[in-house]
Amino acid sequence: MRLNETTRAYFTRLAEGSSGAEAQRYRDVLDPHKVLSVDRYFHANDPAKAALLHATASPTMISGGYRLNVIPSEAKAQLDLRMLPDDDPDTVLQSIRYAIDDPAVSVAFAPRDLRPPGVARLDTDAFRTIEAAVRRQYGTTTLPIMSTGATDMAFLRAKGVECYGIGPAIDTEDAPKGFGSHSDQERILESELHRFVRFTWDVVTELAARR
């Protein structure tokens, strides 16, 4: 299991800011001999972190049959597949075939645009500027994390542009309740709106001054 730079930095900083068994667990993510055990723990207790370690697949559309009393001659399922930036798509597809283990089932990518792989570097002026603005406006440490969602920034990164996703602070209760992107209740804290504007202003003006 290979970890990209962003994921390694994320778990390293989590370990530095944690203590006891939790800190050790985050350090174990960085150990090739222990990461599989931690992955099993994350699957059972923290699926969001497990999704940062390997490709994930969620069955989101299933269809088959046309009448209640007729056995369908065929059925289809579509999976929402999220791969790591350095994953080989053909290898991931083969792993799904292996999991299904049925030669009668056809597995293939749907005809759609595949986002090119790529990661954002953490040793750039842009990232250091973001870190400084986080310290100034929020008084805390920046945790670079690889989002499990899709982004059009992938096309820019493929062209050599350094891109970083940022966002305003949200309520700590949102994630456990299932609130977030594309959920029934996608929200931010009202009190954080103006601070996020100031944070964005700091980043933009600082980067502009460097030019």
Coordinates of C-alpha atoms in Angstrom, one line a residue:
M1 CA 0.0 0.0 0.0
R2 CA 1.7 3.2 -1.2
L3 CA 1.0 6.6 0.4
N4 CA 1.3 9.8 -1.6
E5 CA 3.0 12.8 -0.2
T6 CA -0.2 14.5 0.9
T7 CA -1.5 11.5 2.8
R8 CA 1.8 10.9 4.5
A9 CA 1.9 14.5 5.6
Y10 CA -1.6 14.3 6.9
F11 CA -1.1 11.2 9.1
T12 CA 2.3 12.6 10.2
R13 CA 0.8 15.7 11.5
L14 CA -2.2 13.8 13.0
A15 CA 0.4 11.7 15.0
E16 CA 2.2 14.8 16.1
G17 CA -1.0 16.4 17.4
S18 CA -2.4 13.2 19.1
S19 CA -1.3 11.1 22.0
G20 CA -1.4 7.5 23.3
A21 CA -2.9 4.8 21.1
E22 CA -4.4 7.2 18.7
A23 CA -0.9 8.8 17.9
Q24 CA 0.6 5.3 17.5
R25 CA -2.1 4.3 15.1
Y26 CA -1.4 7.3 12.9
R27 CA 2.3 6.5 13.0
D28 CA 1.6 2.9 12.1
V29 CA -0.1 4.1 8.9
L30 CA 3.4 5.2 7.8
D31 CA 4.8 1.7 8.5
P32 CA 4.4 -0.6 5.5
H33 CA 4.4 -3.6 7.8
K34 CA 1.5 -2.2 10.0
V35 CA -0.6 -0.2 7.6
L36 CA -2.9 -3.1 6.6
S37 CA -3.8 -3.7 10.2
V38 CA -4.6 0.0 10.7
D39 CA -6.7 -0.1 7.5
R40 CA -8.8 -2.8 9.0
Y41 CA -9.3 -0.7 12.2
F42 CA -10.3 2.3 10.1
H43 CA -12.8 0.3 8.1
A44 CA -14.5 -0.6 11.3
N45 CA -14.2 2.6 13.2
D46 CA -13.3 5.5 10.8
P47 CA -14.2 4.8 7.2
A48 CA -13.3 8.3 6.1
K49 CA -9.6 7.7 6.9
A50 CA -9.7 4.2 5.4
A51 CA -10.8 5.8 2.1
L52 CA -7.5 7.7 2.0
L53 CA -5.4 4.6 1.8
H54 CA -6.8 2.8 -1.3
A55 CA -9.4 2.9 -4.0
T56 CA -13.0 2.7 -2.9
A57 CA -16.2 1.6 -4.8
S58 CA -19.8 2.4 -3.8
P59 CA -22.8 0.8 -5.6
T60 CA -25.0 3.8 -6.3
M61 CA -27.2 2.6 -9.2
I62 CA -28.8 -0.9 -9.6
S63 CA -31.3 -1.9 -12.2
G64 CA -32.9 -5.2 -13.3
G65 CA -36.2 -6.8 -14.3
Y66 CA -39.4 -5.3 -15.6
R67 CA -42.2 -7.2 -13.7
L68 CA -42.7 -8.3 -10.1
N69 CA -43.3 -12.0 -11.1
V70 CA -40.6 -12.4 -13.8
I71 CA -37.0 -13.4 -13.0
P72 CA -34.8 -10.8 -14.8
S73 CA -32.6 -12.0 -17.6
E74 CA -30.0 -9.5 -16.8
A75 CA -29.1 -6.9 -14.1
K76 CA -26.8 -3.9 -14.1
A77 CA -25.0 -2.1 -11.3
Q78 CA -23.0 1.1 -11.5
L79 CA -20.2 1.8 -9.0
D80 CA -18.9 5.2 -8.0
L81 CA -15.2 4.4 -8.1
R82 CA -12.7 6.7 -6.3
M83 CA -9.0 5.9 -7.1
L84 CA -5.8 7.3 -5.5
P85 CA -3.8 9.7 -7.7
D86 CA -1.1 7.0 -8.5
D87 CA -3.5 4.1 -9.0
D88 CA -3.5 2.2 -12.3
P89 CA -7.1 2.1 -13.5
D90 CA -6.7 -1.3 -15.2
T91 CA -5.3 -2.8 -12.0
V92 CA -8.2 -1.3 -10.0
L93 CA -10.7 -2.7 -12.5
Q94 CA -9.1 -6.1 -12.3
S95 CA -9.4 -6.1 -8.5
I96 CA -13.2 -5.6 -8.9
R97 CA -13.4 -8.6 -11.2
Y98 CA -11.4 -10.6 -8.7
A99 CA -13.9 -9.6 -5.9
I100 CA -16.9 -10.5 -8.0
D101 CA -15.3 -13.8 -9.1
D102 CA -17.9 -14.7 -11.8
P103 CA -16.8 -14.9 -15.4
A104 CA -20.5 -14.3 -16.4
V105 CA -20.3 -10.8 -15.0
S106 CA -18.9 -8.2 -17.3
V107 CA -16.9 -5.4 -15.6
A108 CA -15.9 -2.2 -17.5
F109 CA -15.5 1.5 -17.0
A110 CA -18.5 3.6 -18.1
P111 CA -18.0 5.9 -21.1
R112 CA -17.0 9.1 -19.4
D113 CA -14.1 11.4 -18.9
L114 CA -11.4 10.0 -16.5
R115 CA -9.7 12.7 -14.5
P116 CA -5.9 12.5 -14.9
P117 CA -3.8 11.5 -11.9
G118 CA -1.8 14.1 -10.0
V119 CA -1.1 15.5 -6.6
A120 CA -0.4 19.0 -5.2
R121 CA 3.1 19.5 -3.8
L122 CA 3.6 20.8 -0.3
D123 CA 6.9 22.5 -0.7
T124 CA 5.6 25.5 -2.7
D125 CA 5.1 29.2 -2.0
A126 CA 1.3 28.6 -2.5
F127 CA 1.1 26.0 0.2
R128 CA 3.3 28.0 2.6
T129 CA 1.1 31.0 2.0
I130 CA -2.0 29.0 2.9
E131 CA -0.3 27.7 6.0
A132 CA 0.5 31.3 7.1
A133 CA -3.0 32.4 6.5
V134 CA -4.4 29.5 8.5
R135 CA -2.2 30.4 11.4
R136 CA -3.2 34.1 11.2
Q137 CA -6.9 33.7 10.9
Y138 CA -7.5 30.4 12.7
G139 CA -4.6 30.0 15.0
T140 CA -4.0 26.4 14.2
T141 CA -1.9 24.0 12.2
T142 CA -2.7 23.1 8.6
L143 CA -3.5 19.5 7.9
P144 CA -3.1 18.7 4.2
I145 CA -5.5 16.0 3.3
M146 CA -6.4 14.3 0.1
S147 CA -10.1 14.7 -0.6
T148 CA -12.0 11.5 -1.4
G149 CA -14.2 13.6 -3.8
A150 CA -13.6 14.4 -7.4
T151 CA -12.3 17.7 -8.6
D152 CA -11.8 19.5 -11.9
M153 CA -8.5 20.7 -10.4
A154 CA -7.1 17.4 -11.7
F155 CA -7.1 18.7 -15.2
L156 CA -5.0 21.8 -14.1
R157 CA -2.6 19.7 -12.1
A158 CA -2.0 17.5 -15.2
K159 CA -0.8 20.7 -16.9
G160 CA 1.6 21.5 -14.1
V161 CA -0.5 24.0 -12.1
E162 CA -0.3 23.6 -8.3
C163 CA -3.9 23.5 -7.0
Y164 CA -5.2 23.3 -3.4
G165 CA -8.7 22.9 -2.2
I166 CA -9.8 25.2 0.7
G167 CA -13.1 25.8 2.5
P168 CA -14.7 27.5 5.5
A169 CA -15.0 25.9 8.9
I170 CA -17.9 23.6 9.5
D171 CA -19.6 22.3 12.7
T172 CA -17.9 19.3 14.3
E173 CA -21.2 17.5 14.5
D174 CA -21.7 17.5 10.7
A175 CA -19.6 14.5 9.7
P176 CA -21.0 12.1 12.3
K177 CA -24.5 13.1 11.2
G178 CA -23.7 12.5 7.6
F179 CA -23.9 16.2 6.6
G180 CA -21.4 17.3 4.0
S181 CA -20.9 17.7 0.3
H182 CA -24.0 16.6 -1.7
S183 CA -25.9 15.6 1.5
D184 CA -29.4 16.6 2.5
Q185 CA -27.9 19.3 4.7
E186 CA -24.8 20.9 3.2
R187 CA -23.9 23.9 5.4
I188 CA -21.1 26.0 6.9
L189 CA -21.0 27.9 10.2
E190 CA -22.5 31.4 9.7
S191 CA -19.9 32.8 12.1
E192 CA -17.1 31.5 9.9
L193 CA -18.3 33.1 6.6
H194 CA -16.5 36.5 7.1
R195 CA -13.4 34.9 8.5
F196 CA -13.1 32.7 5.4
V197 CA -13.4 35.8 3.3
R198 CA -10.5 37.3 5.2
F199 CA -8.5 34.1 4.9
T200 CA -9.0 34.0 1.1
W201 CA -8.1 37.7 0.8
D202 CA -4.8 37.0 2.7
V203 CA -3.9 34.1 0.4
V204 CA -4.7 35.9 -2.8
T205 CA -3.0 39.2 -1.9
E206 CA 0.1 37.5 -0.6
L207 CA 0.5 35.3 -3.7
A208 CA -0.2 38.3 -5.9
A209 CA 2.6 40.3 -4.1
R210 CA 5.0 37.4 -4.7
R211 CA 4.5 37.9 -8.5

